[in-house]
Amino acid sequence: MNVHAPALAKAHEFDERTSAFAGDVIEDLAQHPKRLSPKYFYDATGSELFEQITRLPEYYPTRTELGILRARASEIAAIVPKGAALVEFGAGASTKVRLLLEHCDLAAYVPVDISGDFLNAQADALRKDFPGLAIYPVAADFTTPFDLPAAVAGMPKVGFFPGSTLGNFEPHEACAFLRSAREILGRAARMVIGVDLEKNERVLYDAYNDAAGVTARFNLNVLARINRELGGNFDLSAFMHRSIYNRERHRIEMHLIARKAQTVRILGRSFSFRPGETIHTESSYKYSLERFGALARGSGWTVRESWTDDEKMFSVHALVASD
Ligand code: AVI
């Protein structure tokens, strides 16, 4: 037995992840306009800051979606076949899925997330509260094809994708994700998905430019992560956070704006910034019920039912795989 195998495997995984991060950063900062992928927000600090965002008074999506899931739990449970396996894409805090686990007659729960350590901790906590439920965590990037555990092969599958994470995908990526989810979940699949809606621009602006500055810290943390993990020398005080609503494209855009001319070094490369030049770090698309319906239909799904809160801020949809 090689006693060093686990440590070597961990180092290997670390190297692979870091080099993918390095490759993306070098490529994306060489673009005009400069950009960074939102998937790199979520290191330990970024995940904690995101949890804080979900509790901000201005950030309505989390509490509104939870309200819909609570109010409609038994209607949602009605579309979930008895003995199904619930597959959650990008399992985060377990508050939302607990609602489904409590109301549906499930045989298995498969949380899928890139962070294996986080997944296992969540799974252990759920096993205590749902002793009769089989839980099979899968450590994988859910935006690319992955295999479901063999143990759920014979069960009907229901996907769960809350939080309007779909909104962080470009429209073509959202379509590709929905198609791939249908493929992974198989014939007769169903899916419960949360989607943020278009609304008053002031409400949107405030949700992504909160008064306490948590979203600013979340955005700037990606530069701190580049410094920490890739040896970059970003001066965080030389950038400011700004979110704007792009009406034509129906999306909030988060940017980091250079306060002055500067040159940043990362892994032996130089990136120069003009004063006011921005790095586009995230888009958060907002849908109308019609546009989401068209996206779902074009991606192999039929909308069985849609629920919103009274003010039509957020929506939750039950999808059924089209034949
Ligand atoms: C994870 N995602 C759905 C969040 C959003 O609203 O687009 C990420 C976020 N960015 C800034 N605040 C929250």
Tab-separated table of C-alpha atoms and ligand atoms in Angstrom:
chain	number	residue	atom	x	y	z
A	1	MET	CA	0.000	0.000	0.000
A	2	ASN	CA	1.336	3.437	-0.860
A	3	VAL	CA	0.800	5.492	2.306
A	4	HIS	CA	1.568	8.701	0.389
A	5	ALA	CA	-1.160	8.108	-2.207
A	6	PRO	CA	-3.855	10.332	-0.614
A	7	ALA	CA	-1.392	13.216	-0.187
A	8	LEU	CA	-0.135	12.782	-3.753
A	9	ALA	CA	-3.678	12.649	-5.101
A	10	LYS	CA	-4.498	15.859	-3.225
A	11	ALA	CA	-1.347	17.623	-4.529
A	12	HIS	CA	-2.168	16.477	-8.065
A	13	GLU	CA	-5.747	17.765	-7.798
A	14	PHE	CA	-4.420	21.057	-6.397
A	15	ASP	CA	-1.983	21.425	-9.301
A	16	GLU	CA	-4.633	20.685	-11.906
A	17	ARG	CA	-7.098	23.138	-10.426
A	18	THR	CA	-4.502	25.851	-9.961
A	19	SER	CA	-3.232	25.511	-13.499
A	20	ALA	CA	-6.790	25.681	-14.904
A	21	PHE	CA	-7.323	28.833	-12.813
A	22	ALA	CA	-3.990	30.268	-14.024
A	23	GLY	CA	-4.792	29.485	-17.682
A	24	ASP	CA	-8.213	31.138	-17.487
A	25	VAL	CA	-6.923	34.240	-15.671
A	26	ILE	CA	-4.051	34.788	-18.121
A	27	GLU	CA	-6.374	34.330	-21.109
A	28	ASP	CA	-9.265	36.411	-19.738
A	29	LEU	CA	-7.162	39.387	-18.630
A	30	ALA	CA	-5.640	39.528	-22.130
A	31	GLN	CA	-9.132	40.120	-23.640
A	32	HIS	CA	-10.596	43.509	-24.578
A	33	PRO	CA	-12.612	44.225	-22.475
A	34	LYS	CA	-10.869	42.330	-19.695
A	35	ARG	CA	-12.910	39.708	-17.858
A	36	LEU	CA	-12.696	37.001	-15.187
A	37	SER	CA	-14.971	33.971	-14.797
A	38	PRO	CA	-17.484	34.163	-11.913
A	39	LYS	CA	-16.712	30.538	-11.048
A	40	TYR	CA	-13.503	31.756	-9.369
A	41	PHE	CA	-15.403	33.806	-6.757
A	42	TYR	CA	-16.023	30.740	-4.617
A	43	ASP	CA	-12.895	29.978	-2.607
A	44	ALA	CA	-13.454	29.657	1.184
A	45	THR	CA	-13.565	33.467	1.676
A	46	GLY	CA	-15.767	34.018	-1.393
A	47	SER	CA	-18.223	31.295	-0.333
A	48	GLU	CA	-18.498	32.863	3.129
A	49	LEU	CA	-19.023	36.329	1.588
A	50	PHE	CA	-21.706	34.883	-0.697
A	51	GLU	CA	-23.495	33.447	2.349
A	52	GLN	CA	-23.427	36.964	3.838
A	53	ILE	CA	-24.859	38.381	0.579
A	54	THR	CA	-27.817	35.990	0.787
A	55	ARG	CA	-28.742	37.553	4.160
A	56	LEU	CA	-28.480	41.216	3.027
A	57	PRO	CA	-31.710	43.262	3.134
A	58	GLU	CA	-31.152	44.388	-0.499
A	59	TYR	CA	-30.488	40.867	-1.836
A	60	TYR	CA	-34.054	39.586	-2.332
A	61	PRO	CA	-33.442	36.364	-4.398
A	62	THR	CA	-32.583	33.912	-1.598
A	63	ARG	CA	-35.400	34.756	0.805
A	64	THR	CA	-37.929	35.147	-2.027
A	65	GLU	CA	-37.086	31.759	-3.536
A	66	LEU	CA	-37.242	30.140	-0.078
A	67	GLY	CA	-40.671	31.714	0.433
A	68	ILE	CA	-41.894	30.203	-2.872
A	69	LEU	CA	-40.434	26.778	-2.045
A	70	ARG	CA	-42.086	26.858	1.402
A	71	ALA	CA	-45.471	28.003	0.071
A	72	ARG	CA	-45.467	25.512	-2.841
A	73	ALA	CA	-43.696	22.544	-1.264
A	74	SER	CA	-46.643	20.162	-1.581
A	75	GLU	CA	-47.367	21.219	-5.201
A	76	ILE	CA	-43.691	20.699	-6.038
A	77	ALA	CA	-43.732	17.322	-4.240
A	78	ALA	CA	-46.653	16.297	-6.477
A	79	ILE	CA	-44.428	16.347	-9.583
A	80	VAL	CA	-41.688	14.266	-7.884
A	81	PRO	CA	-42.254	10.524	-8.507
A	82	LYS	CA	-42.225	8.264	-5.424
A	83	GLY	CA	-38.811	6.637	-4.937
A	84	ALA	CA	-37.007	9.174	-7.127
A	85	ALA	CA	-33.381	10.279	-6.811
A	86	LEU	CA	-33.012	14.038	-6.360
A	87	VAL	CA	-29.881	15.361	-8.101
A	88	GLU	CA	-28.848	18.827	-6.941
A	89	PHE	CA	-26.560	20.722	-9.312
A	90	GLY	CA	-24.088	22.814	-7.288
A	91	ALA	CA	-25.152	21.932	-3.754
A	92	GLY	CA	-24.658	24.952	-1.474
A	93	ALA	CA	-26.218	25.670	1.907
A	94	SER	CA	-28.805	22.921	2.453
A	95	THR	CA	-31.783	25.088	3.581
A	96	LYS	CA	-33.613	24.850	0.236
A	97	VAL	CA	-33.072	21.168	-0.430
A	98	ARG	CA	-34.192	20.294	3.106
A	99	LEU	CA	-37.639	21.620	2.159
A	100	LEU	CA	-37.826	19.146	-0.740
A	101	LEU	CA	-36.383	16.291	1.314
A	102	GLU	CA	-39.077	16.884	3.951
A	103	HIS	CA	-41.985	16.977	1.487
A	104	CYS	CA	-41.039	14.420	-1.207
A	105	ASP	CA	-40.969	10.630	-0.977
A	106	LEU	CA	-37.381	10.236	-2.212
A	107	ALA	CA	-35.154	7.163	-2.276
A	108	ALA	CA	-31.880	9.020	-2.772
A	109	TYR	CA	-30.250	12.439	-2.796
A	110	VAL	CA	-27.232	13.135	-5.036
A	111	PRO	CA	-25.593	16.507	-4.294
A	112	VAL	CA	-23.086	17.444	-7.022
A	113	ASP	CA	-20.434	20.079	-6.423
A	114	ILE	CA	-16.835	20.830	-7.312
A	115	SER	CA	-15.869	21.147	-3.628
A	116	GLY	CA	-15.703	17.569	-2.275
A	117	ASP	CA	-14.869	18.557	1.331
A	118	PHE	CA	-17.881	20.867	1.570
A	119	LEU	CA	-20.156	18.222	0.003
A	120	ASN	CA	-19.146	15.529	2.472
A	121	ALA	CA	-19.700	17.808	5.474
A	122	GLN	CA	-23.185	18.708	4.188
A	123	ALA	CA	-23.988	15.050	3.471
A	124	ASP	CA	-23.004	14.015	7.017
A	125	ALA	CA	-25.323	16.644	8.513
A	126	LEU	CA	-28.225	15.534	6.269
A	127	ARG	CA	-27.681	11.831	7.066
A	128	LYS	CA	-28.331	12.608	10.737
A	129	ASP	CA	-31.622	14.375	9.964
A	130	PHE	CA	-32.821	12.010	7.181
A	131	PRO	CA	-31.639	8.561	8.335
A	132	GLY	CA	-33.774	6.671	5.786
A	133	LEU	CA	-32.420	8.568	2.777
A	134	ALA	CA	-29.463	7.249	0.755
A	135	ILE	CA	-27.048	10.138	0.069
A	136	TYR	CA	-24.423	9.825	-2.679
A	137	PRO	CA	-22.296	12.984	-2.981
A	138	VAL	CA	-20.573	13.453	-6.366
A	139	ALA	CA	-17.527	15.748	-6.526
A	140	ALA	CA	-17.712	17.078	-10.093
A	141	ASP	CA	-17.995	20.261	-12.136
A	142	PHE	CA	-21.724	20.110	-12.889
A	143	THR	CA	-21.348	22.353	-15.956
A	144	THR	CA	-19.621	19.480	-17.782
A	145	PRO	CA	-20.979	15.915	-18.276
A	146	PHE	CA	-20.503	13.575	-15.267
A	147	ASP	CA	-21.746	10.099	-14.293
A	148	LEU	CA	-24.425	9.522	-11.683
A	149	PRO	CA	-23.693	6.830	-9.056
A	150	ALA	CA	-24.656	3.319	-10.231
A	151	ALA	CA	-26.887	2.940	-7.143
A	152	VAL	CA	-29.455	5.408	-8.560
A	153	ALA	CA	-29.491	3.902	-12.083
A	154	GLY	CA	-32.957	2.333	-11.770
A	155	MET	CA	-34.614	5.296	-10.048
A	156	PRO	CA	-36.574	8.108	-11.719
A	157	LYS	CA	-34.480	11.299	-11.577
A	158	VAL	CA	-35.419	14.818	-10.563
A	159	GLY	CA	-32.896	17.644	-10.973
A	160	PHE	CA	-32.784	20.555	-8.535
A	161	PHE	CA	-31.070	23.797	-9.548
A	162	PRO	CA	-32.101	26.615	-7.186
A	163	GLY	CA	-30.641	30.087	-6.586
A	164	SER	CA	-30.875	31.370	-10.183
A	165	THR	CA	-27.350	30.126	-10.794
A	166	LEU	CA	-28.634	29.603	-14.347
A	167	GLY	CA	-28.593	33.414	-14.584
A	168	ASN	CA	-24.796	33.425	-14.263
A	169	PHE	CA	-24.527	31.499	-17.548
A	170	GLU	CA	-24.481	33.208	-20.943
A	171	PRO	CA	-27.703	32.282	-22.812
A	172	HIS	CA	-25.906	29.676	-24.972
A	173	GLU	CA	-24.310	28.185	-21.834
A	174	ALA	CA	-27.715	28.088	-20.091
A	175	CYS	CA	-29.116	26.155	-23.071
A	176	ALA	CA	-26.116	23.771	-23.067
A	177	PHE	CA	-26.478	23.208	-19.311
A	178	LEU	CA	-30.203	22.398	-19.560
A	179	ARG	CA	-29.525	19.986	-22.440
A	180	SER	CA	-26.719	18.275	-20.551
A	181	ALA	CA	-28.872	18.013	-17.383
A	182	ARG	CA	-31.577	16.300	-19.453
A	183	GLU	CA	-28.975	13.884	-20.797
A	184	ILE	CA	-27.575	13.117	-17.325
A	185	LEU	CA	-31.017	12.699	-15.713
A	186	GLY	CA	-32.278	10.430	-18.495
A	187	ARG	CA	-35.701	9.672	-19.967
A	188	ALA	CA	-38.793	10.958	-18.112
A	189	ALA	CA	-36.599	13.294	-16.043
A	190	ARG	CA	-38.019	16.217	-14.153
A	191	MET	CA	-36.342	19.325	-12.893
A	192	VAL	CA	-37.105	22.022	-10.294
A	193	ILE	CA	-35.288	25.242	-11.103
A	194	GLY	CA	-35.173	28.743	-9.580
A	195	VAL	CA	-34.921	31.707	-11.969
A	196	ASP	CA	-34.649	35.403	-11.088
A	197	LEU	CA	-37.046	37.735	-12.901
A	198	GLU	CA	-36.713	41.141	-14.569
A	199	LYS	CA	-37.928	43.938	-12.340
A	200	ASN	CA	-37.556	47.571	-11.348
A	201	GLU	CA	-33.962	48.565	-12.142
A	202	ARG	CA	-33.445	50.327	-8.812
A	203	VAL	CA	-34.238	47.100	-6.934
A	204	LEU	CA	-31.742	45.230	-9.115
A	205	TYR	CA	-29.093	47.933	-8.736
A	206	ASP	CA	-29.379	47.933	-4.937
A	207	ALA	CA	-29.263	44.127	-4.728
A	208	TYR	CA	-25.829	44.147	-6.402
A	209	ASN	CA	-24.478	47.393	-4.851
A	210	ASP	CA	-25.443	46.834	-1.206
A	211	ALA	CA	-24.932	49.625	1.323
A	212	ALA	CA	-22.764	47.495	3.649
A	213	GLY	CA	-20.293	46.789	0.819
A	214	VAL	CA	-20.430	42.974	1.116
A	215	THR	CA	-20.895	42.527	-2.659
A	216	ALA	CA	-17.887	44.821	-3.203
A	217	ARG	CA	-15.763	42.592	-0.917
A	218	PHE	CA	-17.082	39.481	-2.723
A	219	ASN	CA	-16.115	40.974	-6.089
A	220	LEU	CA	-12.671	42.217	-4.963
A	221	ASN	CA	-11.916	38.853	-3.335
A	222	VAL	CA	-11.266	37.356	-6.771
A	223	LEU	CA	-8.239	39.680	-7.076
A	224	ALA	CA	-7.087	38.640	-3.576
A	225	ARG	CA	-7.448	35.008	-4.692
A	226	ILE	CA	-5.264	35.657	-7.752
A	227	ASN	CA	-2.646	37.222	-5.442
A	228	ARG	CA	-2.838	34.298	-2.996
A	229	GLU	CA	-2.974	31.366	-5.371
A	230	LEU	CA	-1.130	32.648	-8.436
A	231	GLY	CA	1.334	35.055	-6.794
A	232	GLY	CA	-0.268	38.130	-8.437
A	233	ASN	CA	0.371	41.640	-7.136
A	234	PHE	CA	-3.052	43.306	-7.497
A	235	ASP	CA	-3.417	46.336	-5.210
A	236	LEU	CA	-7.062	45.873	-4.126
A	237	SER	CA	-7.365	49.522	-3.074
A	238	ALA	CA	-6.650	50.522	-6.701
A	239	PHE	CA	-9.919	48.893	-7.910
A	240	MET	CA	-13.534	49.620	-7.105
A	241	HIS	CA	-16.650	47.485	-7.367
A	242	ARG	CA	-19.562	48.568	-9.575
A	243	SER	CA	-22.663	46.685	-10.750
A	244	ILE	CA	-24.787	48.066	-13.574
A	245	TYR	CA	-28.009	46.869	-15.215
A	246	ASN	CA	-27.623	46.265	-18.954
A	247	ARG	CA	-31.223	46.685	-20.133
A	248	GLU	CA	-30.679	45.494	-23.740
A	249	ARG	CA	-29.149	42.230	-22.530
A	250	HIS	CA	-31.419	41.805	-19.485
A	251	ARG	CA	-28.484	41.370	-17.139
A	252	ILE	CA	-26.721	42.801	-14.133
A	253	GLU	CA	-23.007	43.146	-14.870
A	254	MET	CA	-20.450	43.224	-12.077
A	255	HIS	CA	-17.226	45.063	-12.794
A	256	LEU	CA	-13.972	45.929	-11.049
A	257	ILE	CA	-12.863	49.373	-12.198
A	258	ALA	CA	-9.229	50.546	-12.122
A	259	ARG	CA	-9.011	53.770	-10.085
A	260	LYS	CA	-5.717	54.741	-11.801
A	261	ALA	CA	-3.278	53.603	-14.484
A	262	GLN	CA	-1.385	50.559	-13.256
A	263	THR	CA	0.393	47.387	-14.301
A	264	VAL	CA	-0.215	44.087	-12.554
A	265	ARG	CA	2.147	41.095	-12.671
A	266	ILE	CA	0.781	37.539	-12.586
A	267	LEU	CA	2.948	34.459	-13.205
A	268	GLY	CA	5.571	36.434	-15.051
A	269	ARG	CA	3.080	38.304	-17.285
A	270	SER	CA	2.132	41.990	-17.181
A	271	PHE	CA	-1.384	43.377	-17.542
A	272	SER	CA	-1.748	47.137	-17.940
A	273	PHE	CA	-4.850	49.064	-16.951
A	274	ARG	CA	-5.974	52.516	-18.053
A	275	PRO	CA	-7.726	54.658	-15.404
A	276	GLY	CA	-11.425	53.648	-15.483
A	277	GLU	CA	-10.745	50.402	-17.362
A	278	THR	CA	-12.933	47.553	-16.125
A	279	ILE	CA	-12.714	43.820	-15.564
A	280	HIS	CA	-16.148	42.270	-16.202
A	281	THR	CA	-16.404	39.647	-13.442
A	282	GLU	CA	-20.011	38.410	-13.616
A	283	SER	CA	-23.282	38.621	-15.518
A	284	SER	CA	-26.521	37.783	-13.756
A	285	TYR	CA	-29.262	37.378	-16.389
A	286	LYS	CA	-32.832	38.206	-15.420
A	287	TYR	CA	-35.603	36.405	-17.293
A	288	SER	CA	-39.268	37.043	-18.049
A	289	LEU	CA	-41.502	33.979	-17.642
A	290	GLU	CA	-41.882	33.927	-21.453
A	291	ARG	CA	-38.144	34.107	-22.188
A	292	PHE	CA	-37.379	31.382	-19.639
A	293	GLY	CA	-40.149	29.210	-21.134
A	294	ALA	CA	-38.631	29.646	-24.615
A	295	LEU	CA	-35.151	28.766	-23.288
A	296	ALA	CA	-36.474	25.612	-21.562
A	297	ARG	CA	-38.402	24.506	-24.678
A	298	GLY	CA	-35.350	25.077	-26.876
A	299	SER	CA	-33.260	22.943	-24.490
A	300	GLY	CA	-35.397	19.799	-24.422
A	301	TRP	CA	-37.783	20.586	-21.555
A	302	THR	CA	-41.491	21.409	-21.172
A	303	VAL	CA	-42.569	23.803	-18.422
A	304	ARG	CA	-45.140	21.866	-16.383
A	305	GLU	CA	-45.752	24.631	-13.844
A	306	SER	CA	-44.309	28.009	-12.782
A	307	TRP	CA	-44.670	29.668	-9.397
A	308	THR	CA	-43.744	33.213	-8.368
A	309	ASP	CA	-44.054	35.319	-5.228
A	310	ASP	CA	-46.875	37.916	-5.134
A	311	GLU	CA	-44.589	40.706	-6.396
A	312	LYS	CA	-43.219	38.557	-9.248
A	313	MET	CA	-39.632	39.051	-8.110
A	314	PHE	CA	-38.504	35.426	-8.502
A	315	SER	CA	-39.781	32.237	-10.110
A	316	VAL	CA	-39.568	28.499	-9.510
A	317	HIS	CA	-40.388	26.118	-12.381
A	318	ALA	CA	-41.238	22.428	-12.645
A	319	LEU	CA	-39.851	21.073	-15.933
A	320	VAL	CA	-40.502	17.727	-17.587
A	321	ALA	CA	-38.153	16.284	-20.234
A	322	SER	CA	-39.734	16.621	-23.701
A	323	ASP	CA	-40.005	13.427	-25.762
B	1	AVI	C1	-24.891	32.799	-7.412
B	1	AVI	N1	-25.576	33.840	-8.208
B	1	AVI	C2	-26.917	33.405	-8.588
B	1	AVI	C3	-25.549	35.182	-7.600
B	1	AVI	C4	-26.336	36.192	-8.477
B	1	AVI	O1	-27.209	36.854	-7.934
B	1	AVI	O2	-26.095	36.252	-9.681
B	1	AVI	C5	-24.113	35.668	-7.409
B	1	AVI	C6	-24.035	37.075	-6.895
B	1	AVI	N2	-23.290	38.019	-7.403
B	1	AVI	C7	-23.451	39.143	-6.702
B	1	AVI	N3	-24.316	38.929	-5.772
B	1	AVI	C8	-24.718	37.639	-5.847
